[in-house]
Coordinates of C-alpha atoms and ligand atoms in Angstrom, one line a residue:
X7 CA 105.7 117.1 83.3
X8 CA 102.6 118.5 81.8
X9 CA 101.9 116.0 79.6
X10 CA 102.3 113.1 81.7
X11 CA 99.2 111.1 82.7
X12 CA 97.8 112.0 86.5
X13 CA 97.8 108.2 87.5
X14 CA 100.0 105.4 85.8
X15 CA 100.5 102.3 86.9
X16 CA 103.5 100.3 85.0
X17 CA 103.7 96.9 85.4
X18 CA 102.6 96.9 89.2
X19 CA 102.8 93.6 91.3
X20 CA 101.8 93.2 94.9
X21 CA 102.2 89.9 96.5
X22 CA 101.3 89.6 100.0
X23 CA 103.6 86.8 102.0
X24 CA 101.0 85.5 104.3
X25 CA 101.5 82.0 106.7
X26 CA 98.3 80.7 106.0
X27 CA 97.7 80.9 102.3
X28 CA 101.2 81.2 101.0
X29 CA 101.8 84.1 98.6
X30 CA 98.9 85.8 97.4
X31 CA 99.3 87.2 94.1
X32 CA 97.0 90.4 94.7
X33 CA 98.0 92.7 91.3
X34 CA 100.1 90.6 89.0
X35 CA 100.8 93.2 86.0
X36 CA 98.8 96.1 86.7
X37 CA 99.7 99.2 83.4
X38 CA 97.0 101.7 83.5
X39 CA 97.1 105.6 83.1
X40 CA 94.4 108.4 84.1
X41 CA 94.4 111.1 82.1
X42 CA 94.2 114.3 84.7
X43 CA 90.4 115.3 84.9
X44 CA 89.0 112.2 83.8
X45 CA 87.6 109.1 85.3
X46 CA 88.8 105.3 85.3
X47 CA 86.7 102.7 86.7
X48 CA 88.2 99.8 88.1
X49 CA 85.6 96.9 88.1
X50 CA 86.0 93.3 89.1
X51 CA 84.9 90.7 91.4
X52 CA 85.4 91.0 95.5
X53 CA 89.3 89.7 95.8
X54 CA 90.1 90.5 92.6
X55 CA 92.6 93.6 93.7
X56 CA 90.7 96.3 93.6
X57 CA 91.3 97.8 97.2
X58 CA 94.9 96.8 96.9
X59 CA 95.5 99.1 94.1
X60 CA 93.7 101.8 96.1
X61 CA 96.1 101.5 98.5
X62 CA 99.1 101.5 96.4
X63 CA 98.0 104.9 94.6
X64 CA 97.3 106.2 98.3
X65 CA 100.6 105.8 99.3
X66 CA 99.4 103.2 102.0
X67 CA 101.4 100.7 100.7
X68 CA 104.3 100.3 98.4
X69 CA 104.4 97.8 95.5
X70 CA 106.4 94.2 95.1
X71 CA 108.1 95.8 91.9
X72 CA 106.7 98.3 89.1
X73 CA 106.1 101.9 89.2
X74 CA 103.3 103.9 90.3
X75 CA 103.5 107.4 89.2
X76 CA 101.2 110.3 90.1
X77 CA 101.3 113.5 87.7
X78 CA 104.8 112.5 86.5
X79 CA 106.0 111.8 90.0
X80 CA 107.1 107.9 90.8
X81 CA 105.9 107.6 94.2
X82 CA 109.0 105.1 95.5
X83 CA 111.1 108.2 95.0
X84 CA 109.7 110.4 97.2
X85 CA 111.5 111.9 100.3
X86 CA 109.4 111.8 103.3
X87 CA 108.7 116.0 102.5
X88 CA 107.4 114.6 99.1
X89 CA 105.2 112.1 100.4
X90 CA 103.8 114.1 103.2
X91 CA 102.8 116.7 100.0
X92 CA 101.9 114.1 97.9
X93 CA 99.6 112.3 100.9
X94 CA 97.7 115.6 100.6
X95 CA 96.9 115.6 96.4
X96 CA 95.5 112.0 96.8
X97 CA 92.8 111.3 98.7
X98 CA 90.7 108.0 99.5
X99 CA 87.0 108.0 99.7
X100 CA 86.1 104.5 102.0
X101 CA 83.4 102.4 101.3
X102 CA 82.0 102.5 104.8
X103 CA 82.9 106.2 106.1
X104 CA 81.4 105.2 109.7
X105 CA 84.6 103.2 110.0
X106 CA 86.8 106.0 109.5
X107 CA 84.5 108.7 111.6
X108 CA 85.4 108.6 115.6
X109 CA 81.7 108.5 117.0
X110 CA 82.1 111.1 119.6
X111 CA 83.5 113.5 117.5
X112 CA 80.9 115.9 116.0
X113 CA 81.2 116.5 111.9
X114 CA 82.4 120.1 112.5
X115 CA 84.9 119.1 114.5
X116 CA 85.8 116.3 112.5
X117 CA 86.1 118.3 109.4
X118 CA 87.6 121.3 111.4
X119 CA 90.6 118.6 112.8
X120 CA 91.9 118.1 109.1
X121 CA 91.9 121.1 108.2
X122 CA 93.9 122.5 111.6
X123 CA 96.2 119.9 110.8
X124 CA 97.0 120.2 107.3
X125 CA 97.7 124.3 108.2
X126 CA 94.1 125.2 105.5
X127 CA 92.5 127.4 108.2
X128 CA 93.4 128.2 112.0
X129 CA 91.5 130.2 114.2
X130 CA 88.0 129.3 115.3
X131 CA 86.1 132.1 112.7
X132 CA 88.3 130.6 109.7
X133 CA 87.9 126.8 110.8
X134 CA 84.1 127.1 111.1
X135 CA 83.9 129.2 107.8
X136 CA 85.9 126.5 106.1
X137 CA 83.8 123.7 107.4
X138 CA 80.5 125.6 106.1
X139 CA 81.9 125.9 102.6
X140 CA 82.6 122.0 102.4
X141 CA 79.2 121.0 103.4
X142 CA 78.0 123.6 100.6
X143 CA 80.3 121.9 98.7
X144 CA 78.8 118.8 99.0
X145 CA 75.4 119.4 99.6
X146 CA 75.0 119.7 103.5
X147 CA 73.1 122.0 105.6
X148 CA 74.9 124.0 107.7
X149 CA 73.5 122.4 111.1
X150 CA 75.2 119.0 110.0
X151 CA 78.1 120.8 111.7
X152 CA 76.5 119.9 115.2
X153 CA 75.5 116.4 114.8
X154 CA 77.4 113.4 115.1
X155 CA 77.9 110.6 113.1
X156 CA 75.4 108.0 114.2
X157 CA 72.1 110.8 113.7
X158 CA 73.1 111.1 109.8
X159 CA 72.0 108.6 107.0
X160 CA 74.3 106.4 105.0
X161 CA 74.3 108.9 102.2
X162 CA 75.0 112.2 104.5
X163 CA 77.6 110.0 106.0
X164 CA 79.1 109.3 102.3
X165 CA 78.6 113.1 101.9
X166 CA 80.8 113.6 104.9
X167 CA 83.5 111.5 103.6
X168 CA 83.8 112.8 100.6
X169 CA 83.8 116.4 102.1
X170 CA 86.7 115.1 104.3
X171 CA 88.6 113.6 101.2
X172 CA 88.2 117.0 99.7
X173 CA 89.1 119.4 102.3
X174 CA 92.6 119.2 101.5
X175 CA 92.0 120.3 98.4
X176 CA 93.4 116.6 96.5
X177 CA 94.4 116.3 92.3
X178 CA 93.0 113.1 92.8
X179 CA 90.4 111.0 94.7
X180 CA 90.4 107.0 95.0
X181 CA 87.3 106.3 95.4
X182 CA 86.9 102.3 96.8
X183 CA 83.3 101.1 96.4
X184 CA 81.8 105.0 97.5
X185 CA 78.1 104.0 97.1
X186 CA 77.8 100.0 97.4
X187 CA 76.8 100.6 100.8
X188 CA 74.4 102.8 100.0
X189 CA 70.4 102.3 99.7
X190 CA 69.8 101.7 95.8
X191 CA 67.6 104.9 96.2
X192 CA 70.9 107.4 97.4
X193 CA 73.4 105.9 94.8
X194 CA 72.3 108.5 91.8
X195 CA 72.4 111.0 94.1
X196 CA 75.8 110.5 95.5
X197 CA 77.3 109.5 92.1
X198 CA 76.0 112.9 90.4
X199 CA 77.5 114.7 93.1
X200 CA 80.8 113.0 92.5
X201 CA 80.1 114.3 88.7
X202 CA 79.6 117.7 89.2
X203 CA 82.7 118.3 92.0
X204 CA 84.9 116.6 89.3
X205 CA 83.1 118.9 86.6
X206 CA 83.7 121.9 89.4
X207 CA 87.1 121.1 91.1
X208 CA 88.8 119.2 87.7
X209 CA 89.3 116.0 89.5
X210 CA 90.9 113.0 88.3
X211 CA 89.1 109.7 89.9
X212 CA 89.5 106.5 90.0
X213 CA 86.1 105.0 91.3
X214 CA 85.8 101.1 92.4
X215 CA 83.3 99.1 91.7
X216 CA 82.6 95.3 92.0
X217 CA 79.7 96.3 90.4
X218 CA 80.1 97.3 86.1
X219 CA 76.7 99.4 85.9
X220 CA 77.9 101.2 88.4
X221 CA 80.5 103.3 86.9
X222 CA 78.8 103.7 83.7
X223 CA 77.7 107.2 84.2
X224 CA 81.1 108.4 85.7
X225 CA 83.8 106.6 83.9
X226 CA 85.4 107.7 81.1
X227 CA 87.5 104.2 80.7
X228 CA 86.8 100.7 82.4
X229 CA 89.4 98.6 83.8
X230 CA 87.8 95.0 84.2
X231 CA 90.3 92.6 86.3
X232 CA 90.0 89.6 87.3
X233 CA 92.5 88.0 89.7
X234 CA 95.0 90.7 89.9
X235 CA 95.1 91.7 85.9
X236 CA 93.1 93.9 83.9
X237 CA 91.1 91.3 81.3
X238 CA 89.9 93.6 79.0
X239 CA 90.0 98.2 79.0
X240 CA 87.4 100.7 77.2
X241 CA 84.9 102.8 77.7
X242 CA 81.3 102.2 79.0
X243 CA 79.7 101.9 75.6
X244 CA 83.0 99.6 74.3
X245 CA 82.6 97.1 77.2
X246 CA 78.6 97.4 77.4
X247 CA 77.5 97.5 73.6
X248 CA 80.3 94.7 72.5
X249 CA 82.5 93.7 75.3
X250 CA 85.0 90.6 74.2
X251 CA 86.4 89.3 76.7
X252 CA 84.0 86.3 78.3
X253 CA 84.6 88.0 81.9
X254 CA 83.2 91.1 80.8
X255 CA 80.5 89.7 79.1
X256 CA 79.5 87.9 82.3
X257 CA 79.3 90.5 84.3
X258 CA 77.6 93.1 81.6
X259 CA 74.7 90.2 81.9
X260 CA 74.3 90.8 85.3
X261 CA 74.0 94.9 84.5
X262 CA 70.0 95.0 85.0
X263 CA 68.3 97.0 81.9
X264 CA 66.2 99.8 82.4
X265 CA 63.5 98.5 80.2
X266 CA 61.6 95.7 82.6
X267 CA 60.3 94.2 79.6
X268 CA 63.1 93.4 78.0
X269 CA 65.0 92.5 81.6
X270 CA 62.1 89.9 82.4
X271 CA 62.9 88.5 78.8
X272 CA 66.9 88.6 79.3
X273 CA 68.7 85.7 79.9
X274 CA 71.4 86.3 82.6
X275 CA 74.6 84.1 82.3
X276 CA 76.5 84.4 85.5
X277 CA 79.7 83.8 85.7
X278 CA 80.0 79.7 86.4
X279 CA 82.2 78.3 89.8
X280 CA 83.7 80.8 92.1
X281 CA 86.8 83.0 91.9
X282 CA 89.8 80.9 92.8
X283 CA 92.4 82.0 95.6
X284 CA 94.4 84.5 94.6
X285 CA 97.4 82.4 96.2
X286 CA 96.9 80.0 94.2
X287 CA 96.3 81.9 90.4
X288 CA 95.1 79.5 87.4
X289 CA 98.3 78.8 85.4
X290 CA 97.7 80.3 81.7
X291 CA 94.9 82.4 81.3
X292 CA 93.6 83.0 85.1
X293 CA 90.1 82.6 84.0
X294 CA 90.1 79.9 82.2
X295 CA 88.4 77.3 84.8
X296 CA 85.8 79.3 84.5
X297 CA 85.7 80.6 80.4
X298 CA 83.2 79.0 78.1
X299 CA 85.5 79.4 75.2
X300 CA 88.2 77.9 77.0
X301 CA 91.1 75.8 74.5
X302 CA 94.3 74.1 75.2
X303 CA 96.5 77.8 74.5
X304 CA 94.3 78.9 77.8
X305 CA 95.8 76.6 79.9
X306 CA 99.3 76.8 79.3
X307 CA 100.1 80.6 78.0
X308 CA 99.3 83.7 79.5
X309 CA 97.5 86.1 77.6
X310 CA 98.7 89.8 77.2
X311 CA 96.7 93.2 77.4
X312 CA 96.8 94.2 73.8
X313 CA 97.5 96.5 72.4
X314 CA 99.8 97.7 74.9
X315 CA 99.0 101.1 74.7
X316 CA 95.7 102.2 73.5
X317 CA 92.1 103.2 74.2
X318 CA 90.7 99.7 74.0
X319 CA 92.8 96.8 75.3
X320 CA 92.2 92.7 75.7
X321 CA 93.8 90.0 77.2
X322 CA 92.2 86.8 75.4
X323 CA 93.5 84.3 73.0
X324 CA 90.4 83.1 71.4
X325 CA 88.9 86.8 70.9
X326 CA 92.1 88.1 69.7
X327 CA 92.5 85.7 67.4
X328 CA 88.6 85.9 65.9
X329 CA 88.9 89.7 65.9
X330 CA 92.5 89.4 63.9
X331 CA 90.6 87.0 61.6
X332 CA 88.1 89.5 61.0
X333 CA 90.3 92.4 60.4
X334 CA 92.2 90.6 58.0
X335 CA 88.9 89.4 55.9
X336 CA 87.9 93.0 56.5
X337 CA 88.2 94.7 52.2
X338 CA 90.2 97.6 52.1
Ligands
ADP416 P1 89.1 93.6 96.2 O1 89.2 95.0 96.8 O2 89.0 93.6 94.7 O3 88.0 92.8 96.9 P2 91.6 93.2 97.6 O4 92.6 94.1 97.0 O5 91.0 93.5 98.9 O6 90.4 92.8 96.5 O7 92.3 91.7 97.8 C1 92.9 91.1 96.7 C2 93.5 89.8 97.3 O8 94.6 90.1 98.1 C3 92.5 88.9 98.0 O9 92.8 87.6 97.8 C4 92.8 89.3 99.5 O10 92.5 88.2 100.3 C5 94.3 89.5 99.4 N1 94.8 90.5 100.4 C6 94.5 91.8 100.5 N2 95.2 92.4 101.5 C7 96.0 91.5 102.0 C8 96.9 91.5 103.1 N3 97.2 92.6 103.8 N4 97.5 90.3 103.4 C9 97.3 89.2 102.7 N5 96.4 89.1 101.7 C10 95.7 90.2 101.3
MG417 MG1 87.9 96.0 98.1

């Protein structure tokens, strides 16, 4: 299906059945698409779902009901031959790689295991070449072969996982909060090597962020959610020049400017109260405890991502109604 989207999501829900909280409504409606070589960043508070999609496009885990669909394929319908393929053309790229690096193991080896296994190179000569090329790849010298994981920075260790993610030579790479770890001084660098291997290797991403500045210079679209649904969908200069929805606009305030003049003179309007449990969702509009332009429709109906297909997409009663207004007032 060549002209099929890399990633969609169709009306994904994942509730997680748990003893102490009840049923937590993680995603609650999820329809998104990745066009193959592009970049969607998926931006929301902590607990807002984020990881949970990750691990649904990753194969990890497998939806409450809807469809997740990687270049044409609906994931629930693989055989376990399909899946073990289709493990290989998605990769995840972990906040914290330290987690997923055994200590003992040195990078070479490390590197050098994933390839053995996935059959990419046997034979000492061919495994060592192999691990050389993906530290070229992503900006490693050679001798990072021989240490271990504790005697590199946070950023080589980043660099590490991303090599890892792309030894197996993915379509696609999920990458869940890659640089919030990071020192503010290695972000750039890490996120404009994630720019030029997608330039390079014609990667589709999806790239986390709890943070919205974040993703500016890598995404090509911007899914905000909050509480398990995407609140409003466009690209950086859509959501940062004029975003619409009042979540949006909360957490554009909290993007610093560049300019310290005009960031001492800035007012910054965080978002008021805290995220409620995702057990227990807001009925109507989930955000509207928390919405300045909150009315009586917020409370009682849900509001729909609209239009339901298209480059820009909102989910808020007020705004759609005030834009509508304007449209309409709009001469011809
Ligand atoms: P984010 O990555 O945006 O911080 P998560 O996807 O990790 O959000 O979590 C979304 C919600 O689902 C949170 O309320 C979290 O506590 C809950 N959650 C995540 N995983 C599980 C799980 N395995 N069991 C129960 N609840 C979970
Ligand atoms: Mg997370």
């Amino acid at each position: 299906m060549p002209d099929s989207p890399m990633v969609e999501m169709v009306d994904v829900v994942k509730h997680y059945p748990t003893a102490g909280r009840g049923l937590v409504h993680a995603l609650d409606g999820i329809t998104l698409s990745v066009e193959a070589g592009s970049v969607l960043g998926l931006v929301g508070e902590s607990g807002c779902g984020k990881s949970t999609a990750a691990r649904l496009l990753t194969l990890l885990e497998q939806p409450t009901s809807g469809m997740v669909r990687i270049a044409g394929q609906d994931l629930a319908a693989l055989d376990r031959k399909g899946a073990r393929a289709f493990r290989r053309s998605v990769q995840m790229v972990f906040q914290d790689p330290y987690a997923s690096l055994d200590p003992r193991q040195r990078i070479g080896d490390a590197l050098g295991e994933v390839l053995t296994v996935h059959g990419l190179a046997s034979g000492r000569t061919a495994v060592r070449s192999a691990v050389t090329d993906l530290l070229d790849t992503v900006g490693l010298v050679h001798s990072t072969a021989d240490r271990y994981p504790h005697q590199l920075s946070g950023g080589q260790r980043q660099r590490v996982g991303i090599a890892r993610a792309l030894s197996v030579k993915p379509e696609v790479v999920v990458l869940d909060e890659p640089v919030s770890a990071l020192d503010v001084s290695v972000r750039a660098e890490i996120i404009n090597l994630l720019a030029r291997l997608r330039t390079e290797l014609g990667l589709t991403y999806v790239f986390i962020s709890h943070d919205l500045g974040m993703v500016r210079h890598l995404a090509d679209r911007i899914a905000v959610m909050y509480l398990g649904q995407i609140v409003e969908y466009g690209s950086w200069a859509e959501l940062s020049d004029h975003p619409q929805h009042p979540y949006t606009q909360a957490l554009q305030a909290a993007v610093p400017v560049a300019d310290p003049v005009v960031e001492a003179r800035r007012k910054v309007t965080a978002v008021r109260g805290e995220i409620p449990d995702a057990a227990r969702p807001p009925a109507g509009c989930r955000f509207h405890p928390r919405c300045p332009l909150v009315e009586d429709v917020c409370r009682e109906a849900v509001p729909p991502l609209l239009p339901p297909s298209g480059a820009y997409r909102l989910a808020c009663h007020v705004r759609q109604r005030e834009l509508a207004g304007t449209a309409v007032q709009q001469p011809s």
